[in-house]
């Protein structure tokens, strides 16, 4: 049986990454909720702006996690940050 052990530094990186995720998830969820309400009021431009802000927060969060793990920030994985906003846009407009 092979045991894999993580160093203290690796554990610290993962804890910080999870904190970044949790802290970015709160405003992302809030902006999506407000965007839904604003869209239903007929203010489509405002809803679009809120969804763009959601995407920016997601991209910044993914970039911050990559910096914590000492990886290159310039990667296609940054597009994962846009995913919640894209899904919300699809659900709201549908």
CSV table of N, CA, C and O in Angstrom, one decimal:
chain,number,residue,atom,x,y,z
A,1,UNK,N,0.8,-1.2,0.0
A,1,UNK,CA,0.0,0.0,0.0
A,1,UNK,C,0.9,1.2,0.0
A,1,UNK,O,1.8,1.4,0.8
A,2,UNK,N,0.6,2.1,-0.9
A,2,UNK,CA,1.4,3.4,-1.1
A,2,UNK,C,0.8,4.5,-0.3
A,2,UNK,O,-0.4,4.8,-0.5
A,3,UNK,N,1.6,5.1,0.5
A,3,UNK,CA,1.1,6.3,1.3
A,3,UNK,C,1.5,7.6,0.6
A,3,UNK,O,2.7,7.7,0.3
A,4,UNK,N,0.6,8.5,0.4
A,4,UNK,CA,1.0,9.8,-0.1
A,4,UNK,C,0.8,10.8,1.0
A,4,UNK,O,-0.3,10.9,1.6
A,5,UNK,N,1.9,11.5,1.2
A,5,UNK,CA,1.8,12.5,2.3
A,5,UNK,C,2.1,13.9,1.7
A,5,UNK,O,2.8,14.0,0.7
A,6,UNK,N,1.4,14.9,2.2
A,6,UNK,CA,1.5,16.2,1.7
A,6,UNK,C,2.4,17.0,2.8
A,6,UNK,O,2.2,16.8,4.0
A,7,UNK,N,3.2,17.9,2.3
A,7,UNK,CA,4.0,18.7,3.2
A,7,UNK,C,3.0,19.8,3.8
A,7,UNK,O,1.9,20.0,3.3
A,8,UNK,N,3.5,20.4,4.8
A,8,UNK,CA,2.8,21.5,5.4
A,8,UNK,C,2.5,22.6,4.4
A,8,UNK,O,1.4,23.2,4.3
A,9,UNK,N,3.5,22.9,3.5
A,9,UNK,CA,3.3,24.0,2.5
A,9,UNK,C,2.2,23.6,1.5
A,9,UNK,O,1.4,24.4,1.1
A,10,UNK,N,2.2,22.3,1.1
A,10,UNK,CA,1.1,21.9,0.2
A,10,UNK,C,-0.3,22.0,0.8
A,10,UNK,O,-1.2,22.5,0.2
A,11,UNK,N,-0.4,21.7,2.1
A,11,UNK,CA,-1.6,21.8,2.8
A,11,UNK,C,-2.1,23.2,2.9
A,11,UNK,O,-3.2,23.6,2.7
A,12,UNK,N,-1.1,24.1,3.2
A,12,UNK,CA,-1.4,25.5,3.3
A,12,UNK,C,-1.9,26.1,1.9
A,12,UNK,O,-2.8,26.9,1.9
A,13,UNK,N,-1.3,25.6,0.8
A,13,UNK,CA,-1.7,26.1,-0.5
A,13,UNK,C,-3.2,25.6,-0.7
A,13,UNK,O,-4.0,26.4,-1.3
A,14,UNK,N,-3.5,24.4,-0.4
A,14,UNK,CA,-4.9,23.9,-0.6
A,14,UNK,C,-5.9,24.6,0.3
A,14,UNK,O,-7.0,24.9,-0.2
A,15,UNK,N,-5.5,24.9,1.5
A,15,UNK,CA,-6.4,25.6,2.4
A,15,UNK,C,-6.7,27.0,1.9
A,15,UNK,O,-7.8,27.5,1.8
A,16,UNK,N,-5.6,27.7,1.4
A,16,UNK,CA,-5.8,29.1,0.9
A,16,UNK,C,-6.7,29.0,-0.4
A,16,UNK,O,-7.5,29.9,-0.6
A,17,UNK,N,-6.4,28.0,-1.2
A,17,UNK,CA,-7.2,27.9,-2.4
A,17,UNK,C,-8.7,27.7,-2.1
A,17,UNK,O,-9.6,28.2,-2.8
A,18,UNK,N,-9.0,26.8,-1.1
A,18,UNK,CA,-10.4,26.6,-0.7
A,18,UNK,C,-11.0,27.9,-0.2
A,18,UNK,O,-12.2,28.2,-0.4
A,19,UNK,N,-10.2,28.7,0.6
A,19,UNK,CA,-10.7,29.9,1.1
A,19,UNK,C,-11.0,30.9,-0.1
A,19,UNK,O,-12.0,31.6,0.0
A,20,UNK,N,-10.1,31.0,-1.0
A,20,UNK,CA,-10.4,31.8,-2.2
A,20,UNK,C,-11.7,31.4,-2.9
A,20,UNK,O,-12.5,32.3,-3.3
A,21,UNK,N,-11.8,30.1,-3.1
A,21,UNK,CA,-13.1,29.6,-3.7
A,21,UNK,C,-14.3,30.0,-2.9
A,21,UNK,O,-15.3,30.5,-3.4
A,22,UNK,N,-14.3,29.8,-1.6
A,22,UNK,CA,-15.4,30.1,-0.7
A,22,UNK,C,-15.7,31.6,-0.7
A,22,UNK,O,-16.9,32.0,-0.8
A,23,UNK,N,-14.7,32.4,-0.6
A,23,UNK,CA,-14.9,33.8,-0.6
A,23,UNK,C,-15.4,34.4,-1.9
A,23,UNK,O,-16.2,35.3,-2.0
A,24,UNK,N,-15.0,33.8,-3.0
A,24,UNK,CA,-15.5,34.2,-4.4
A,24,UNK,C,-16.8,33.7,-4.7
A,24,UNK,O,-17.6,34.3,-5.5
A,25,UNK,N,-17.2,32.6,-4.1
A,25,UNK,CA,-18.5,32.0,-4.4
A,25,UNK,C,-19.7,32.8,-3.8
A,25,UNK,O,-20.7,32.8,-4.4
A,26,UNK,N,-19.4,33.5,-2.7
A,26,UNK,CA,-20.5,34.2,-2.1
A,26,UNK,C,-20.9,35.4,-2.9
A,26,UNK,O,-22.1,35.5,-3.3
A,27,UNK,N,-20.0,36.3,-3.4
A,27,UNK,CA,-20.5,37.4,-4.3
A,27,UNK,C,-21.0,36.9,-5.6
A,27,UNK,O,-21.8,37.5,-6.2
A,28,UNK,N,-20.4,35.8,-6.1
A,28,UNK,CA,-20.8,35.2,-7.4
A,28,UNK,C,-22.3,34.8,-7.3
A,28,UNK,O,-23.1,35.1,-8.1
A,29,UNK,N,-22.6,34.1,-6.2
A,29,UNK,CA,-24.0,33.7,-6.0
A,29,UNK,C,-25.0,34.8,-5.9
A,29,UNK,O,-26.1,34.9,-6.4
A,30,UNK,N,-24.5,35.8,-5.1
A,30,UNK,CA,-25.3,37.0,-4.9
A,30,UNK,C,-25.6,37.8,-6.2
A,30,UNK,O,-26.7,38.2,-6.4
A,31,UNK,N,-24.5,38.0,-7.0
A,31,UNK,CA,-24.7,38.7,-8.2
A,31,UNK,C,-25.6,37.9,-9.2
A,31,UNK,O,-26.4,38.5,-9.9
A,32,UNK,N,-25.5,36.6,-9.2
A,32,UNK,CA,-26.4,35.8,-10.1
A,32,UNK,C,-27.8,36.0,-9.6
A,32,UNK,O,-28.7,36.2,-10.4
A,33,UNK,N,-28.1,35.9,-8.3
A,33,UNK,CA,-29.4,36.1,-7.8
A,33,UNK,C,-30.0,37.5,-8.2
A,33,UNK,O,-31.1,37.6,-8.6
A,34,UNK,N,-29.2,38.5,-8.0
A,34,UNK,CA,-29.6,39.9,-8.3
A,34,UNK,C,-29.8,40.0,-9.8
A,34,UNK,O,-30.8,40.7,-10.3
A,35,UNK,N,-29.0,39.4,-10.6
A,35,UNK,CA,-29.1,39.5,-12.0
A,35,UNK,C,-30.4,38.8,-12.5
A,35,UNK,O,-31.1,39.4,-13.4
A,36,UNK,N,-30.8,37.7,-11.9
A,36,UNK,CA,-32.1,37.1,-12.2
A,36,UNK,C,-33.3,38.0,-11.9
A,36,UNK,O,-34.2,38.2,-12.7
A,37,UNK,N,-33.2,38.7,-10.7
A,37,UNK,CA,-34.3,39.6,-10.3
A,37,UNK,C,-34.4,40.8,-11.3
A,37,UNK,O,-35.4,41.2,-11.7
A,38,UNK,N,-33.2,41.3,-11.6
A,38,UNK,CA,-33.1,42.5,-12.5
A,38,UNK,C,-33.6,42.2,-13.9
A,38,UNK,O,-34.3,42.9,-14.5
A,39,UNK,N,-33.3,41.0,-14.4
A,39,UNK,CA,-33.7,40.6,-15.7
A,39,UNK,C,-35.2,40.4,-15.7
A,39,UNK,O,-35.8,40.8,-16.7
A,40,UNK,N,-35.8,39.9,-14.7
A,40,UNK,CA,-37.2,39.7,-14.6
A,40,UNK,C,-38.0,41.1,-14.5
A,40,UNK,O,-39.2,41.1,-14.9
A,41,UNK,N,-37.3,42.1,-14.1
A,41,UNK,CA,-37.9,43.4,-14.1
A,41,UNK,C,-37.8,44.1,-15.5
A,41,UNK,O,-38.2,45.3,-15.6
A,42,UNK,N,-37.1,43.5,-16.4
A,42,UNK,CA,-37.0,44.1,-17.8
A,42,UNK,C,-35.7,44.9,-18.0
A,42,UNK,O,-35.6,45.5,-19.0
A,43,UNK,N,-34.8,44.9,-17.0
A,43,UNK,CA,-33.6,45.7,-17.1
A,43,UNK,C,-32.5,44.7,-17.6
A,43,UNK,O,-31.6,44.3,-16.9
A,44,UNK,N,-32.5,44.4,-18.9
A,44,UNK,CA,-31.6,43.4,-19.5
A,44,UNK,C,-30.2,43.9,-19.5
A,44,UNK,O,-29.3,43.1,-19.3
A,45,UNK,N,-29.9,45.1,-19.7
A,45,UNK,CA,-28.6,45.7,-19.7
A,45,UNK,C,-27.9,45.6,-18.3
A,45,UNK,O,-26.7,45.2,-18.2
A,46,UNK,N,-28.7,45.8,-17.3
A,46,UNK,CA,-28.1,45.8,-15.9
A,46,UNK,C,-27.8,44.3,-15.6
A,46,UNK,O,-26.8,44.0,-15.0
A,47,UNK,N,-28.7,43.4,-16.0
A,47,UNK,CA,-28.5,42.0,-15.8
A,47,UNK,C,-27.2,41.5,-16.5
A,47,UNK,O,-26.4,40.7,-15.9
A,48,UNK,N,-27.0,42.0,-17.7
A,48,UNK,CA,-25.8,41.6,-18.4
A,48,UNK,C,-24.6,42.1,-17.7
A,48,UNK,O,-23.6,41.4,-17.6
A,49,UNK,N,-24.6,43.3,-17.2
A,49,UNK,CA,-23.5,43.9,-16.5
A,49,UNK,C,-23.2,43.1,-15.2
A,49,UNK,O,-22.0,42.9,-14.9
A,50,UNK,N,-24.2,42.7,-14.5
A,50,UNK,CA,-24.0,41.9,-13.3
A,50,UNK,C,-23.4,40.5,-13.6
A,50,UNK,O,-22.5,40.0,-12.9
A,51,UNK,N,-23.8,39.9,-14.7
A,51,UNK,CA,-23.2,38.7,-15.1
A,51,UNK,C,-21.8,38.8,-15.6
A,51,UNK,O,-20.9,37.9,-15.3
A,52,UNK,N,-21.4,39.9,-16.2
A,52,UNK,CA,-20.0,40.2,-16.6
A,52,UNK,C,-19.2,40.3,-15.3
A,52,UNK,O,-18.1,39.8,-15.2
A,53,UNK,N,-19.7,41.0,-14.3
A,53,UNK,CA,-19.0,41.1,-13.0
A,53,UNK,C,-18.8,39.8,-12.4
A,53,UNK,O,-17.7,39.5,-11.8
A,54,UNK,N,-19.8,38.9,-12.5
A,54,UNK,CA,-19.7,37.6,-12.0
A,54,UNK,C,-18.6,36.8,-12.7
A,54,UNK,O,-17.8,36.1,-12.0
A,55,UNK,N,-18.5,37.0,-14.0
A,55,UNK,CA,-17.4,36.3,-14.7
A,55,UNK,C,-16.0,36.8,-14.3
A,55,UNK,O,-15.1,36.1,-14.2
A,56,UNK,N,-15.9,38.1,-14.1
A,56,UNK,CA,-14.6,38.7,-13.7
A,56,UNK,C,-14.2,38.2,-12.4
A,56,UNK,O,-13.0,37.8,-12.1
A,57,UNK,N,-15.1,38.1,-11.4
A,57,UNK,CA,-14.8,37.5,-10.1
A,57,UNK,C,-14.3,36.1,-10.2
A,57,UNK,O,-13.4,35.7,-9.6
A,58,UNK,N,-15.0,35.3,-11.1
A,58,UNK,CA,-14.6,33.9,-11.3
A,58,UNK,C,-13.2,33.8,-11.9
A,58,UNK,O,-12.4,33.0,-11.4
A,59,UNK,N,-12.9,34.6,-12.9
A,59,UNK,CA,-11.6,34.6,-13.5
A,59,UNK,C,-10.5,35.0,-12.5
A,59,UNK,O,-9.5,34.4,-12.4
A,60,UNK,N,-10.8,36.0,-11.7
A,60,UNK,CA,-9.8,36.5,-10.7
A,60,UNK,C,-9.6,35.4,-9.7
A,60,UNK,O,-8.5,35.2,-9.2
A,61,UNK,N,-10.7,34.7,-9.3
A,61,UNK,CA,-10.5,33.6,-8.3
A,61,UNK,C,-9.7,32.5,-8.8
A,61,UNK,O,-8.8,32.0,-8.1
A,62,UNK,N,-9.9,32.1,-10.0
A,62,UNK,CA,-9.1,31.0,-10.6
A,62,UNK,C,-7.7,31.4,-10.8
A,62,UNK,O,-6.7,30.7,-10.5
A,63,UNK,N,-7.5,32.7,-11.2
A,63,UNK,CA,-6.1,33.2,-11.3
A,63,UNK,C,-5.4,33.2,-10.0
A,63,UNK,O,-4.2,32.9,-9.8
A,64,UNK,N,-6.1,33.7,-8.9
A,64,UNK,CA,-5.5,33.7,-7.6
A,64,UNK,C,-5.1,32.3,-7.1
A,64,UNK,O,-4.1,32.1,-6.5
A,65,UNK,N,-6.0,31.3,-7.4
A,65,UNK,CA,-5.7,30.0,-6.9
A,65,UNK,C,-4.4,29.5,-7.7
A,65,UNK,O,-3.6,28.8,-7.1
A,66,UNK,N,-4.3,29.8,-8.9
A,66,UNK,CA,-3.1,29.4,-9.7
A,66,UNK,C,-1.8,30.1,-9.1
A,66,UNK,O,-0.8,29.5,-9.1
A,67,UNK,N,-2.0,31.3,-8.7
A,67,UNK,CA,-0.8,32.1,-8.1
A,67,UNK,C,-0.4,31.4,-6.8
A,67,UNK,O,0.8,31.2,-6.5
A,68,UNK,N,-1.4,31.0,-6.0
A,68,UNK,CA,-1.1,30.4,-4.7
A,68,UNK,C,-0.3,29.1,-4.9
A,68,UNK,O,0.6,28.8,-4.2
A,69,UNK,N,-0.7,28.3,-6.0
A,69,UNK,CA,0.0,27.1,-6.2
A,69,UNK,C,1.3,27.3,-7.1
A,69,UNK,O,1.9,26.3,-7.6
A,70,UNK,N,1.7,28.5,-7.3
A,70,UNK,CA,2.9,28.9,-8.1
A,70,UNK,C,2.8,28.3,-9.5
A,70,UNK,O,3.8,27.8,-10.0
A,71,UNK,N,1.7,28.4,-10.1
A,71,UNK,CA,1.5,28.0,-11.5
A,71,UNK,C,1.3,29.2,-12.4
A,71,UNK,O,1.0,30.3,-11.9
A,72,UNK,N,1.5,29.1,-13.7
A,72,UNK,CA,1.3,30.2,-14.6
A,72,UNK,C,-0.1,30.6,-14.6
A,72,UNK,O,-1.1,29.8,-14.7
A,73,UNK,N,-0.3,31.9,-14.6
A,73,UNK,CA,-1.7,32.4,-14.6
A,73,UNK,C,-2.3,32.4,-16.0
A,73,UNK,O,-3.5,32.2,-16.2
A,74,UNK,N,-1.4,32.6,-17.0
A,74,UNK,CA,-1.9,32.6,-18.4
A,74,UNK,C,-2.1,31.1,-18.9
A,74,UNK,O,-1.2,30.4,-19.3
A,75,UNK,N,-3.4,30.7,-18.7
A,75,UNK,CA,-3.8,29.3,-19.1
A,75,UNK,C,-5.2,29.3,-19.5
A,75,UNK,O,-6.0,30.1,-19.1
A,76,UNK,N,-5.6,28.4,-20.3
A,76,UNK,CA,-7.0,28.2,-20.7
A,76,UNK,C,-7.9,27.9,-19.5
A,76,UNK,O,-9.1,28.1,-19.6
A,77,UNK,N,-7.3,27.5,-18.4
A,77,UNK,CA,-8.1,27.1,-17.2
A,77,UNK,C,-8.8,28.4,-16.7
A,77,UNK,O,-9.8,28.2,-15.9
A,78,UNK,N,-8.4,29.6,-17.0
A,78,UNK,CA,-9.0,30.8,-16.6
A,78,UNK,C,-10.5,30.8,-17.0
A,78,UNK,O,-11.3,31.5,-16.4
A,79,UNK,N,-10.8,30.2,-18.2
A,79,UNK,CA,-12.1,30.1,-18.7
A,79,UNK,C,-13.1,29.4,-17.7
A,79,UNK,O,-14.3,29.6,-17.8
A,80,UNK,N,-12.6,28.6,-16.8
A,80,UNK,CA,-13.4,28.0,-15.8
A,80,UNK,C,-14.1,29.0,-14.9
A,80,UNK,O,-15.2,28.8,-14.4
A,81,UNK,N,-13.4,30.2,-14.8
A,81,UNK,CA,-14.0,31.3,-13.9
A,81,UNK,C,-15.3,31.9,-14.6
A,81,UNK,O,-16.1,32.4,-13.9
A,82,UNK,N,-15.4,31.8,-15.9
A,82,UNK,CA,-16.6,32.3,-16.6
A,82,UNK,C,-17.7,31.3,-16.5
A,82,UNK,O,-18.9,31.7,-16.7
A,83,UNK,N,-17.5,30.1,-16.2
A,83,UNK,CA,-18.5,29.0,-16.3
A,83,UNK,C,-19.7,29.3,-15.5
A,83,UNK,O,-20.9,29.2,-16.0
A,84,UNK,N,-19.6,29.8,-14.2
A,84,UNK,CA,-20.9,30.1,-13.4
A,84,UNK,C,-21.7,31.2,-14.1
A,84,UNK,O,-22.9,31.1,-14.1
A,85,UNK,N,-21.0,32.2,-14.6
A,85,UNK,CA,-21.8,33.3,-15.3
A,85,UNK,C,-22.4,32.8,-16.5
A,85,UNK,O,-23.6,33.2,-16.8
A,86,UNK,N,-21.7,32.0,-17.3
A,86,UNK,CA,-22.3,31.5,-18.5
A,86,UNK,C,-23.5,30.6,-18.3
A,86,UNK,O,-24.5,30.7,-19.0
A,87,UNK,N,-23.4,29.7,-17.3
A,87,UNK,CA,-24.6,28.9,-16.9
A,87,UNK,C,-25.7,29.7,-16.5
A,87,UNK,O,-26.9,29.5,-16.8
A,88,UNK,N,-25.4,30.7,-15.6
A,88,UNK,CA,-26.5,31.6,-15.1
A,88,UNK,C,-27.1,32.4,-16.2
A,88,UNK,O,-28.4,32.5,-16.3
A,89,UNK,N,-26.4,32.8,-17.2
A,89,UNK,CA,-26.9,33.6,-18.3
A,89,UNK,C,-27.8,32.7,-19.1
A,89,UNK,O,-28.9,33.1,-19.5
A,90,UNK,N,-27.5,31.5,-19.3
A,90,UNK,CA,-28.3,30.5,-20.1
A,90,UNK,C,-29.6,30.3,-19.3
A,90,UNK,O,-30.7,30.3,-19.9
A,91,UNK,N,-29.5,30.0,-18.0
A,91,UNK,CA,-30.7,29.7,-17.2
A,91,UNK,C,-31.6,31.0,-17.2
A,91,UNK,O,-32.9,30.9,-17.3
A,92,UNK,N,-31.1,32.1,-17.0
A,92,UNK,CA,-31.9,33.4,-16.8
A,92,UNK,C,-32.6,33.7,-18.2
A,92,UNK,O,-33.7,34.0,-18.2
A,93,UNK,N,-31.9,33.7,-19.3
A,93,UNK,CA,-32.4,34.1,-20.5
A,93,UNK,C,-33.4,33.0,-21.1
A,93,UNK,O,-34.3,33.4,-21.8
A,94,UNK,N,-33.1,31.8,-20.8
A,94,UNK,CA,-34.0,30.7,-21.3
A,94,UNK,C,-35.4,31.0,-21.0
A,94,UNK,O,-36.3,31.3,-21.2
